[in-house]
mmCIF file of C-alpha atoms in Angstrom:
data_model
loop_
_atom_site.group_PDB
_atom_site.id
_atom_site.type_symbol
_atom_site.label_atom_id
_atom_site.label_comp_id
_atom_site.label_asym_id
_atom_site.label_seq_id
_atom_site.Cartn_x
_atom_site.Cartn_y
_atom_site.Cartn_z
ATOM 1 C CA MET A 29 101.913 69.502 133.610
ATOM 2 C CA LEU A 30 102.405 65.755 133.407
ATOM 3 C CA VAL A 31 100.744 63.233 135.715
ATOM 4 C CA TYR A 32 101.129 59.470 135.804
ATOM 5 C CA ARG A 33 98.648 56.637 135.920
ATOM 6 C CA ILE A 34 99.533 52.966 136.190
ATOM 7 C CA ALA A 35 97.332 50.157 134.933
ATOM 8 C CA LYS A 36 97.213 46.828 133.198
ATOM 9 C CA GLU A 37 97.882 47.023 129.464
ATOM 10 C CA GLN A 38 94.218 46.790 128.421
ATOM 11 C CA TYR A 39 93.404 49.904 130.501
ATOM 12 C CA ALA A 40 96.459 52.046 129.663
ATOM 13 C CA ASN A 41 94.515 54.117 127.081
ATOM 14 C CA ASP A 42 91.332 54.353 129.139
ATOM 15 C CA LEU A 43 90.495 57.836 130.393
ATOM 16 C CA SER A 44 86.858 57.045 131.229
ATOM 17 C CA GLY A 45 87.221 56.552 134.992
ATOM 18 C CA TYR A 46 85.067 53.439 134.667
ATOM 19 C CA GLY A 47 87.142 51.266 137.044
ATOM 20 C CA ALA A 48 86.899 53.819 139.849
ATOM 21 C CA LYS A 49 83.188 54.200 139.098
ATOM 22 C CA LEU A 50 82.684 50.451 139.555
ATOM 23 C CA PHE A 51 84.704 50.025 142.738
ATOM 24 C CA GLY A 52 85.102 53.439 144.340
ATOM 25 C CA GLY A 53 88.305 54.583 146.007
ATOM 26 C CA ARG A 54 89.627 56.815 148.752
ATOM 27 C CA TRP A 55 88.275 59.946 147.053
ATOM 28 C CA ASN A 56 85.192 58.659 145.248
ATOM 29 C CA LEU A 57 82.042 56.741 145.993
ATOM 30 C CA THR A 58 81.032 53.801 143.832
ATOM 31 C CA GLY A 59 79.163 55.310 140.899
ATOM 32 C CA THR A 60 81.409 58.378 140.605
ATOM 33 C CA PRO A 61 83.840 58.050 137.694
ATOM 34 C CA CYS A 62 87.343 59.429 138.114
ATOM 35 C CA LEU A 63 90.951 58.801 137.179
ATOM 36 C CA TYR A 64 93.540 58.427 139.901
ATOM 37 C CA THR A 65 96.868 59.871 138.779
ATOM 38 C CA SER A 66 100.035 60.895 140.610
ATOM 39 C CA GLN A 67 102.727 63.530 140.354
ATOM 40 C CA SER A 68 105.419 60.914 139.610
ATOM 41 C CA ARG A 69 105.852 57.396 138.308
ATOM 42 C CA ALA A 70 107.191 56.321 141.712
ATOM 43 C CA LEU A 71 104.132 57.570 143.577
ATOM 44 C CA ALA A 72 101.778 56.002 141.014
ATOM 45 C CA LEU A 73 103.541 52.663 141.500
ATOM 46 C CA LEU A 74 103.411 52.920 145.297
ATOM 47 C CA GLU A 75 99.717 53.829 145.234
ATOM 48 C CA TYR A 76 98.954 50.893 142.960
ATOM 49 C CA SER A 77 101.022 48.422 144.977
ATOM 50 C CA VAL A 78 99.379 49.255 148.322
ATOM 51 C CA ASN A 79 95.924 48.872 146.806
ATOM 52 C CA VAL A 80 96.353 45.554 144.957
ATOM 53 C CA ASN A 81 96.887 42.220 146.684
ATOM 54 C CA ILE A 82 100.048 40.431 145.585
ATOM 55 C CA GLU A 83 98.134 37.480 144.108
ATOM 56 C CA PHE A 84 96.413 39.872 141.673
ATOM 57 C CA MET A 85 99.537 41.836 140.754
ATOM 58 C CA PRO A 86 100.326 41.489 137.044
ATOM 59 C CA LEU A 87 103.914 40.940 135.920
ATOM 60 C CA LYS A 88 103.695 43.907 133.577
ATOM 61 C CA LEU A 89 102.042 47.217 134.158
ATOM 62 C CA PHE A 90 101.917 50.331 132.029
ATOM 63 C CA PHE A 91 102.416 53.974 132.890
ATOM 64 C CA SER A 92 100.134 56.354 131.049
ATOM 65 C CA ILE A 93 101.770 59.761 130.950
ATOM 66 C CA ILE A 94 98.965 62.298 130.831
ATOM 67 C CA GLU A 95 99.267 65.987 130.084
ATOM 68 C CA ILE A 96 96.882 68.213 132.014
ATOM 69 C CA LYS A 97 96.475 71.983 132.086
ATOM 70 C CA ASP A 98 97.392 73.690 135.360
ATOM 71 C CA ASP A 99 94.365 75.970 135.249
ATOM 72 C CA LEU A 100 92.059 72.919 135.479
ATOM 73 C CA ILE A 101 93.378 71.929 138.929
ATOM 74 C CA GLU A 102 91.836 72.739 142.296
ATOM 75 C CA PHE A 103 94.593 72.659 144.914
ATOM 76 C CA ILE A 104 93.032 71.305 148.083
ATOM 77 C CA ASP A 105 94.719 72.238 151.355
ATOM 78 C CA LYS A 106 95.176 69.481 153.949
ATOM 79 C CA ASN A 107 93.375 71.693 156.487
ATOM 80 C CA ASP A 108 90.239 71.520 154.325
ATOM 81 C CA LEU A 109 90.143 67.705 154.273
ATOM 82 C CA PRO A 110 88.095 65.534 156.616
ATOM 83 C CA THR A 111 90.085 64.951 159.818
ATOM 84 C CA ASN A 112 90.371 61.230 159.092
ATOM 85 C CA TRP A 113 91.422 61.654 155.430
ATOM 86 C CA SER A 114 94.438 59.392 155.859
ATOM 87 C CA SER A 115 92.734 56.551 157.742
ATOM 88 C CA ILE A 116 93.277 52.999 156.531
ATOM 89 C CA PRO A 117 90.979 51.733 155.194
ATOM 90 C CA SER A 118 89.633 54.950 153.753
ATOM 91 C CA SER A 119 86.608 56.423 155.458
ATOM 92 C CA SER A 120 83.235 57.212 153.987
ATOM 93 C CA SER A 121 83.876 60.886 154.782
ATOM 94 C CA THR A 122 86.764 61.043 152.285
ATOM 95 C CA LYS A 123 84.706 59.250 149.641
ATOM 96 C CA ILE A 124 81.847 61.714 150.142
ATOM 97 C CA PHE A 125 84.213 64.718 150.240
ATOM 98 C CA GLY A 126 85.955 63.687 147.026
ATOM 99 C CA SER A 127 82.747 62.781 145.195
ATOM 100 C CA GLU A 128 81.137 66.104 146.107
ATOM 101 C CA LYS A 129 84.242 67.997 144.978
ATOM 102 C CA LEU A 130 84.472 66.004 141.737
ATOM 103 C CA ASN A 131 80.804 66.662 140.956
ATOM 104 C CA ASN A 132 80.412 70.240 142.217
ATOM 105 C CA SER A 133 83.774 71.964 141.939
ATOM 106 C CA GLY A 134 84.419 74.399 139.130
ATOM 107 C CA TYR A 135 87.591 72.400 138.459
ATOM 108 C CA PRO A 136 87.713 68.979 136.774
ATOM 109 C CA ILE A 137 90.947 67.971 138.547
ATOM 110 C CA LEU A 138 91.623 67.822 142.292
ATOM 111 C CA ARG A 139 95.129 67.856 143.777
ATOM 112 C CA LEU A 140 95.043 65.838 147.000
ATOM 113 C CA PRO A 141 97.813 64.581 149.290
ATOM 114 C CA SER A 142 98.962 60.980 149.155
ATOM 115 C CA VAL A 143 98.393 58.904 152.285
ATOM 116 C CA ILE A 144 101.678 57.106 151.589
ATOM 117 C CA ILE A 145 103.725 60.312 151.247
ATOM 118 C CA PRO A 146 101.575 63.219 152.495
ATOM 119 C CA ASN A 147 103.889 65.865 151.005
ATOM 120 C CA GLU A 148 103.412 64.421 147.518
ATOM 121 C CA TYR A 149 100.208 64.602 145.553
ATOM 122 C CA ASN A 150 97.690 62.638 143.578
ATOM 123 C CA PHE A 151 95.564 64.279 140.919
ATOM 124 C CA ILE A 152 92.014 62.988 140.706
ATOM 125 C CA ILE A 153 90.393 63.715 137.344
ATOM 126 C CA ASN A 154 86.668 63.884 136.655
ATOM 127 C CA PRO A 155 86.451 62.661 133.036
ATOM 128 C CA LEU A 156 82.863 63.946 132.763
ATOM 129 C CA LYS A 157 84.045 67.547 133.210
ATOM 130 C CA ILE A 158 86.979 67.458 130.799
ATOM 131 C CA ASP A 159 86.529 68.908 127.329
ATOM 132 C CA SER A 160 88.036 66.816 124.563
ATOM 133 C CA GLY A 161 91.659 67.776 124.167
ATOM 134 C CA ALA A 162 91.946 69.268 127.665
ATOM 135 C CA ILE A 163 93.871 66.209 128.789
ATOM 136 C CA LYS A 164 95.762 63.775 126.630
ATOM 137 C CA ILE A 165 97.939 60.728 126.967
ATOM 138 C CA THR A 166 101.351 61.729 125.658
ATOM 139 C CA SER A 167 102.912 58.267 125.919
ATOM 140 C CA ILE A 168 102.584 54.832 127.463
ATOM 141 C CA GLU A 169 105.560 53.082 129.033
ATOM 142 C CA GLU A 170 105.865 49.464 130.075
ATOM 143 C CA CYS A 171 106.770 48.806 133.704
ATOM 144 C CA GLU A 172 107.882 45.394 134.904
ATOM 145 C CA PHE A 173 106.710 45.141 138.501
ATOM 146 C CA ASP A 174 109.444 44.374 141.052
ATOM 147 C CA PHE A 175 107.773 42.046 143.548
ATOM 148 C CA ARG A 176 110.286 42.927 146.274
ATOM 149 C CA ILE A 177 108.009 45.930 146.900
ATOM 150 C CA LYS A 178 105.274 43.570 148.116
ATOM 151 C CA LYS A 179 107.407 41.161 150.151
#
């Protein structure tokens, strides 16, 4: 299966999860490394654009197309999520839930619903649980950001 990650050029090849470790996110506490990826380029771009202020938006972004194995994914049902999973800003309960799953699940990848489009999915990858070769970047594509999305 292919998933999509969007980033600035200098991070397009980075599969360490270091950025999420530094700053945390909806599904991880600061200190927990992970990679936020999406089921499509469009969802990856939407997720990025709602989480970055327009003044910090680069003119060019890059899609990393990442191949993952289906048997590495834990499919999480919406009924199993904290009741406030889609709150804005994200709650500490989702950060704790995601971090515990990332650290304790038998799966290195979690499939979780998008807050933007709840019937589409993001795939959160724990890079510490992935054997070398279990995921790989198949290609990197340049994406010129259309600022009409943020206006």
